[in-house]
XYZ file of N, CA and C in Angstrom:
450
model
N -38.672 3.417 17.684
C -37.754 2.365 18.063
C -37.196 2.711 19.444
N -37.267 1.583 20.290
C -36.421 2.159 21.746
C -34.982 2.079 21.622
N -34.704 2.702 22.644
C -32.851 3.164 22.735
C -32.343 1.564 23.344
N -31.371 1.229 22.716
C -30.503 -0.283 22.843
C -29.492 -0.041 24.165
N -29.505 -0.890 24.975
C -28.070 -0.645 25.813
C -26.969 -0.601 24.939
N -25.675 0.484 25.261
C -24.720 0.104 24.413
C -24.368 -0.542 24.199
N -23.755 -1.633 25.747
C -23.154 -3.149 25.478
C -23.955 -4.142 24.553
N -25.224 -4.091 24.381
C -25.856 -4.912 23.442
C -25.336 -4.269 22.195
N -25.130 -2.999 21.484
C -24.350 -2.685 20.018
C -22.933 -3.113 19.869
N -22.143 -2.425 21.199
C -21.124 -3.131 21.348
C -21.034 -4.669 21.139
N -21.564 -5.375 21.761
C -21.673 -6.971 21.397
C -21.965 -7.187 20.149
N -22.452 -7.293 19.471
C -23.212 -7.034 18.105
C -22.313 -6.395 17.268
N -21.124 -5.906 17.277
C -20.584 -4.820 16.627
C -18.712 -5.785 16.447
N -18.630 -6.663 18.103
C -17.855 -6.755 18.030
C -17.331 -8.259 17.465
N -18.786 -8.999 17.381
C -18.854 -10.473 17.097
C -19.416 -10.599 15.419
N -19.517 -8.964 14.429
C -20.136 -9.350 13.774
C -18.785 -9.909 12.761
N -19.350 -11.179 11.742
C -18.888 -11.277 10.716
C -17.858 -10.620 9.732
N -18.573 -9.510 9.582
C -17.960 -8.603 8.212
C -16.576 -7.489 9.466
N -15.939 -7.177 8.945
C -14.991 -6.420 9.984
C -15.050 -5.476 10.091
N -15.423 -4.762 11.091
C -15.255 -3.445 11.738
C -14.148 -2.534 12.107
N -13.728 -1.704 11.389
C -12.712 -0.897 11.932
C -12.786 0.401 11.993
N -12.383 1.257 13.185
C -12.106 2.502 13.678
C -11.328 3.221 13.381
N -10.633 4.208 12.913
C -9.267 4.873 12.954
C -9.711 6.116 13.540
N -8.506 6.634 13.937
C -8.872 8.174 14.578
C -8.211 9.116 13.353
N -7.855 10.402 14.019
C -8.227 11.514 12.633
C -6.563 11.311 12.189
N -5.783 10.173 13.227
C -4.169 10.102 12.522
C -4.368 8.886 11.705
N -5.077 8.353 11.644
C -5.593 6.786 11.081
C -4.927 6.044 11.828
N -5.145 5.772 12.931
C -4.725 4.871 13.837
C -5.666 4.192 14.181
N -5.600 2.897 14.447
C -6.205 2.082 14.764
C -6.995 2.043 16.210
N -8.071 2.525 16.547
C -8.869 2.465 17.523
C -9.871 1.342 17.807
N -10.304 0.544 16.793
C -11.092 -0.716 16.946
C -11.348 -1.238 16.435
N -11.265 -2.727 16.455
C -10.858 -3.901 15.462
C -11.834 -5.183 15.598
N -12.587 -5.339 14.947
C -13.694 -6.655 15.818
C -13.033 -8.331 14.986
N -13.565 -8.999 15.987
C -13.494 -10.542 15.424
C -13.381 -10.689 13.824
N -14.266 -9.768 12.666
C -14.488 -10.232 11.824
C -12.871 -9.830 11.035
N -12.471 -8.365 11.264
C -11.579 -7.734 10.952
C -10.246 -8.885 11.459
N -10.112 -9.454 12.596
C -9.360 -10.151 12.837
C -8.838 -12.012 11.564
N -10.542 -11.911 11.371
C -10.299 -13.563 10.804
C -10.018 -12.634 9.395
N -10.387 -11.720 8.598
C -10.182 -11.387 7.382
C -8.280 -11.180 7.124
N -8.093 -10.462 8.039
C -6.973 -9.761 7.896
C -5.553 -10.500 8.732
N -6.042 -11.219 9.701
C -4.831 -12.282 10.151
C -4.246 -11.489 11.804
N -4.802 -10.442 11.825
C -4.190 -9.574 12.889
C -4.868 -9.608 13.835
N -4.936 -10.034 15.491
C -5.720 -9.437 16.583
C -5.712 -8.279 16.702
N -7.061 -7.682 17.741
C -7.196 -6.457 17.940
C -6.004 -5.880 18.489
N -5.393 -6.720 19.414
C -4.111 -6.412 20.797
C -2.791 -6.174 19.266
N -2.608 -6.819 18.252
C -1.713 -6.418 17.502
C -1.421 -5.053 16.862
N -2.816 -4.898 16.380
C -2.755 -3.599 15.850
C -3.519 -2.459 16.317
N -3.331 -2.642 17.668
C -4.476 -1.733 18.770
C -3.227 -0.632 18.413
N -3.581 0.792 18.250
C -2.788 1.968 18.263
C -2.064 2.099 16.862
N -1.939 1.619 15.766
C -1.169 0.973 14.523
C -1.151 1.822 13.366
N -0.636 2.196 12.583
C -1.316 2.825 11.079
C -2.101 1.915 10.627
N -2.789 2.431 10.124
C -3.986 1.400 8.776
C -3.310 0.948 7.722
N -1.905 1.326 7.733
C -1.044 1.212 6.410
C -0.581 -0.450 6.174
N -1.343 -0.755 7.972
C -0.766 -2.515 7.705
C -1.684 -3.142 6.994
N -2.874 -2.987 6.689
C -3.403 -3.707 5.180
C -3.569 -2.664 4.363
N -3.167 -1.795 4.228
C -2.774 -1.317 2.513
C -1.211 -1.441 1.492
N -1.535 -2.214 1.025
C -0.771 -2.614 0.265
C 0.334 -1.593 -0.309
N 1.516 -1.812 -0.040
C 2.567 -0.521 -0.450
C 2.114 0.268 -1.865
N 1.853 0.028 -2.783
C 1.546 0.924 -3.786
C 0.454 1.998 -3.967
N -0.248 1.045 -2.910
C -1.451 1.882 -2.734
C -1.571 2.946 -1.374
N -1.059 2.974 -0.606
C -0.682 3.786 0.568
C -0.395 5.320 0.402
N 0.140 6.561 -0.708
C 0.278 7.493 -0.637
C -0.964 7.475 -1.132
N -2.120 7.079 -2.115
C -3.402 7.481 -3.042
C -4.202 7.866 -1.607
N -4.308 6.254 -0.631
C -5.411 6.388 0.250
C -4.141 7.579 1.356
N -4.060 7.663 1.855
C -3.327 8.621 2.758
C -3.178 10.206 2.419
N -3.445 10.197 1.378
C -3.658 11.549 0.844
C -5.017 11.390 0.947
N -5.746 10.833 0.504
C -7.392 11.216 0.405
C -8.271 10.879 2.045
N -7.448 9.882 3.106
C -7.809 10.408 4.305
C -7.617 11.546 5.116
N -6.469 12.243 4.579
C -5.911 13.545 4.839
C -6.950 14.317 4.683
N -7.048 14.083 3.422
C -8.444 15.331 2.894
C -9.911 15.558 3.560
N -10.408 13.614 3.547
C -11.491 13.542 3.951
C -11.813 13.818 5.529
N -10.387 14.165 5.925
C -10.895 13.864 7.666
C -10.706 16.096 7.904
N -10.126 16.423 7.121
C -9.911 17.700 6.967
C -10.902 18.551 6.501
N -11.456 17.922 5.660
C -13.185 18.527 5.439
C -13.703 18.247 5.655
N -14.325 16.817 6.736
C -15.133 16.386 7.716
C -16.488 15.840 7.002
N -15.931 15.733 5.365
C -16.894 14.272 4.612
C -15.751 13.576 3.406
N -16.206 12.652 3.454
C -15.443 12.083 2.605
C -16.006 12.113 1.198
N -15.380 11.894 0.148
C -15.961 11.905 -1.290
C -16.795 10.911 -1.820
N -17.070 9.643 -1.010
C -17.789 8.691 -1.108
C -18.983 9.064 -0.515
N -20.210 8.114 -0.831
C -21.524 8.634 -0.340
C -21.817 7.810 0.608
N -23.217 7.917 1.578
C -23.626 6.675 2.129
C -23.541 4.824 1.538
N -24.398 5.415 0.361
C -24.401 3.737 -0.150
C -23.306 3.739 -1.256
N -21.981 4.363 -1.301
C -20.578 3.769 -2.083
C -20.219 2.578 -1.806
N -19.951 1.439 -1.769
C -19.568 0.218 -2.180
C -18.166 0.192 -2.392
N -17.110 0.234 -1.849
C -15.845 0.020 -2.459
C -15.022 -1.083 -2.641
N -14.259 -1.344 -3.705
C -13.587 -2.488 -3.651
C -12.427 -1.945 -3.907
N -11.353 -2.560 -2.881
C -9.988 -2.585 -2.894
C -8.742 -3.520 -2.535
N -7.528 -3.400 -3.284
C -6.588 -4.370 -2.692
C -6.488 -4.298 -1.166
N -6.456 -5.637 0.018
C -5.647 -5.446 0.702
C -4.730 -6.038 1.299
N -4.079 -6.265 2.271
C -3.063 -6.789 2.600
C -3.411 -7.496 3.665
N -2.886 -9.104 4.202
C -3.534 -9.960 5.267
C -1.858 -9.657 6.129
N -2.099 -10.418 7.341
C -0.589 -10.474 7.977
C -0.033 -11.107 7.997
N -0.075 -12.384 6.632
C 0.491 -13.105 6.024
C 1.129 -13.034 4.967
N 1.032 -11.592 4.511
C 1.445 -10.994 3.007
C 0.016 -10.987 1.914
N -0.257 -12.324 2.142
C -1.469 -12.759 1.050
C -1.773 -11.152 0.697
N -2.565 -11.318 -0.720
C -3.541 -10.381 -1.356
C -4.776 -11.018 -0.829
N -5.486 -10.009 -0.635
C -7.040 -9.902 -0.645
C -8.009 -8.982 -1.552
N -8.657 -9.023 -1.598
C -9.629 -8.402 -2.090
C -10.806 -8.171 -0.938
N -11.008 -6.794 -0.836
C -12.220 -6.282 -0.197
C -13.157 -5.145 -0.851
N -14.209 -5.333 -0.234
C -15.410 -4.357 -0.411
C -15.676 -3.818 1.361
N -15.594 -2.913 0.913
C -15.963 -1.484 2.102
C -17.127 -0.604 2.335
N -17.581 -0.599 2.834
C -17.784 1.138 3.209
C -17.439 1.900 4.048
N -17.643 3.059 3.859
C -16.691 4.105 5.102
C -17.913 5.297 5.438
N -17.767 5.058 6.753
C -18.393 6.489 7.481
C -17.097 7.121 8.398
N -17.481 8.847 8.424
C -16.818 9.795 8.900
C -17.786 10.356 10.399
N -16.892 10.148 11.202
C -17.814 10.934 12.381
C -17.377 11.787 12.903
N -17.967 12.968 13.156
C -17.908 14.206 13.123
C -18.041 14.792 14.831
N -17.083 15.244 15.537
C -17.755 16.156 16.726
C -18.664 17.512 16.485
N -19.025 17.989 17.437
C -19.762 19.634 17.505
C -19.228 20.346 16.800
N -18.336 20.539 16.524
C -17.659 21.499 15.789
C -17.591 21.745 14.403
N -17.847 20.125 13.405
C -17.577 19.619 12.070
C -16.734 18.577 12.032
N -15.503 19.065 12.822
C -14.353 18.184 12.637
C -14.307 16.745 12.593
N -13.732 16.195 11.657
C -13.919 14.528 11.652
C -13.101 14.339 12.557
N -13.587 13.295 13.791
C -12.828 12.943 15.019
C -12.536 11.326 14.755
N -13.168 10.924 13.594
C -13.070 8.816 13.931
C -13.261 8.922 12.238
N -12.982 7.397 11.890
C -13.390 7.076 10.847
C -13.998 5.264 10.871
N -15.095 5.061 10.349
C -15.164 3.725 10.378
C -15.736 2.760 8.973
N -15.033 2.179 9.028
C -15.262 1.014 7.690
C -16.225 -0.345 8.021
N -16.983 -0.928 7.166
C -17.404 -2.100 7.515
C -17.050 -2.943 6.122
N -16.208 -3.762 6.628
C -15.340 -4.807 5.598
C -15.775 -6.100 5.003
N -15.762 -6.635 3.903
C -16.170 -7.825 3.658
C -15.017 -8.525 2.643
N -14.920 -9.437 3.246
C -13.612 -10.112 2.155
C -14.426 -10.708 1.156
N -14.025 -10.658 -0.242
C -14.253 -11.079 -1.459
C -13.384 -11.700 -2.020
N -12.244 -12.270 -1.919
C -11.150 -12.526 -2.240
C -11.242 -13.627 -3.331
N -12.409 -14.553 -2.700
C -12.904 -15.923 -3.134
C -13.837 -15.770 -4.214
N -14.733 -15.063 -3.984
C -15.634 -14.358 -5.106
C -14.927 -14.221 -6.501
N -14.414 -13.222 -6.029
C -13.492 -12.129 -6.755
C -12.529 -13.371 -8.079
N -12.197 -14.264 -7.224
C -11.000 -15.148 -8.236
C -12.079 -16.379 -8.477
N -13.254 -17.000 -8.241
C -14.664 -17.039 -9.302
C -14.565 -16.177 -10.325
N -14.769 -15.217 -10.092
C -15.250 -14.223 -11.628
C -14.339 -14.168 -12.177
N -12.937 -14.269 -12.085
C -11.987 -14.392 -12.484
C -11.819 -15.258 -13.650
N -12.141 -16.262 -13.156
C -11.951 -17.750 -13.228
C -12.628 -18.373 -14.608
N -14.501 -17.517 -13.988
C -15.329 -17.965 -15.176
C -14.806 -16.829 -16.600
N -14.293 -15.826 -16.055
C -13.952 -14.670 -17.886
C -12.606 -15.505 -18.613
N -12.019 -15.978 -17.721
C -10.836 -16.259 -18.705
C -11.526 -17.949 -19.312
N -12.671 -18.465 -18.697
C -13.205 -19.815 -19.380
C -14.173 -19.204 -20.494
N -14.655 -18.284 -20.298
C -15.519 -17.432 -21.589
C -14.478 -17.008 -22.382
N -13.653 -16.096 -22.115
C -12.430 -15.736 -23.198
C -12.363 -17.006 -24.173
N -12.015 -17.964 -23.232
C -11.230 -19.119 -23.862
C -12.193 -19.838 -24.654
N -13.261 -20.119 -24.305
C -14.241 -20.239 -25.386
C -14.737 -19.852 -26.621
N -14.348 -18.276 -26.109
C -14.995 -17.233 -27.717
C -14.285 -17.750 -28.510
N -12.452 -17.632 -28.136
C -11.340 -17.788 -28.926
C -11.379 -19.023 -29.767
N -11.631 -20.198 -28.918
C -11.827 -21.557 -29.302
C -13.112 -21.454 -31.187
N -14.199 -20.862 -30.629
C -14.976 -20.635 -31.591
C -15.155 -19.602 -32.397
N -13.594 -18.765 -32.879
C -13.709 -17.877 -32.947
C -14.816 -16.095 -32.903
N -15.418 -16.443 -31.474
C -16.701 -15.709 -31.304
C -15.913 -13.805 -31.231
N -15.483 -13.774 -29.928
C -15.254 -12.377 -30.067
C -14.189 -11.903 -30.359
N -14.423 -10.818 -30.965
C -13.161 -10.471 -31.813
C -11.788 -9.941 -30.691
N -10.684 -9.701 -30.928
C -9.807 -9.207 -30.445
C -9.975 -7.226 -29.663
N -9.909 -7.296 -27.959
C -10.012 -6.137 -27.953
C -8.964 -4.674 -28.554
């Protein structure tokens, strides 16, 4: 495969869809693309320099903040390449969301995790579908008395 100009990844990186985000080893916000913007309600210029703590949802903020602590301190995280994550998050409207993630750790010469980056997909809509159709199955079993009580 030949080597890409950067600005062509860059472009590509910064117009894609699903949202892209950067943090450095304080979890600060280093880079934020279009997609990250329409998911989450925030421009890049808002939360350029920021904690990540602005879409994690207050309850959930010491779990992940302890385990970026860790992961950027041992220079892998506990998730694998193909982990899949789904989590609450927070828009800059308050709204709940629902997302699916993944996360890579990047590493300088040394080991040390120097960046962290996520590629985001909102599910929010999905998510309250499936929702939607279990409590119309629930309500069905019940109706015909099909499944029993958990």
């Amino acid at each position: 495969m030949t080597e890409l100009d950067p600005e062509v990844v860059l472009g590509i990186a910064a117009r894609a869809p699903d949202g892209l985000v950067i943090v450095d080893r304080e979890g600060l916000i280093r880079y934020w693309n279009r997609g990250a913007e329409r998911i989450f309600g925030y421009s890049a210029a808002e939360v350029a320099g920021r904690s990540l703590d602005l879409i994690i949802p207050g309850k959930h903020r010491k779990r992940h903040g302890d385990g970026f602590v860790t992961a950027m301190a041992q220079g892998a995280s506990r998730y694998g390449e193909a982990d899949l994550l789904a989590v609450p998050a927070e828009g800059a409207d308050g709204r709940r969301l629902s997302i699916e993630f993944s996360v890579v750790l990047l590493t300088g010469p040394d080991g040390a995790a120097t960046h962290c980056g996520a590629v985001i997909r909102d599910v929010t809509a999905r998510r309250a579908r499936e929702k939607a159709r279990m409590r119309r199955e629930a309500a069905g079993d019940d109706a015909i008395g099909g499944a029993p009580p958990a």
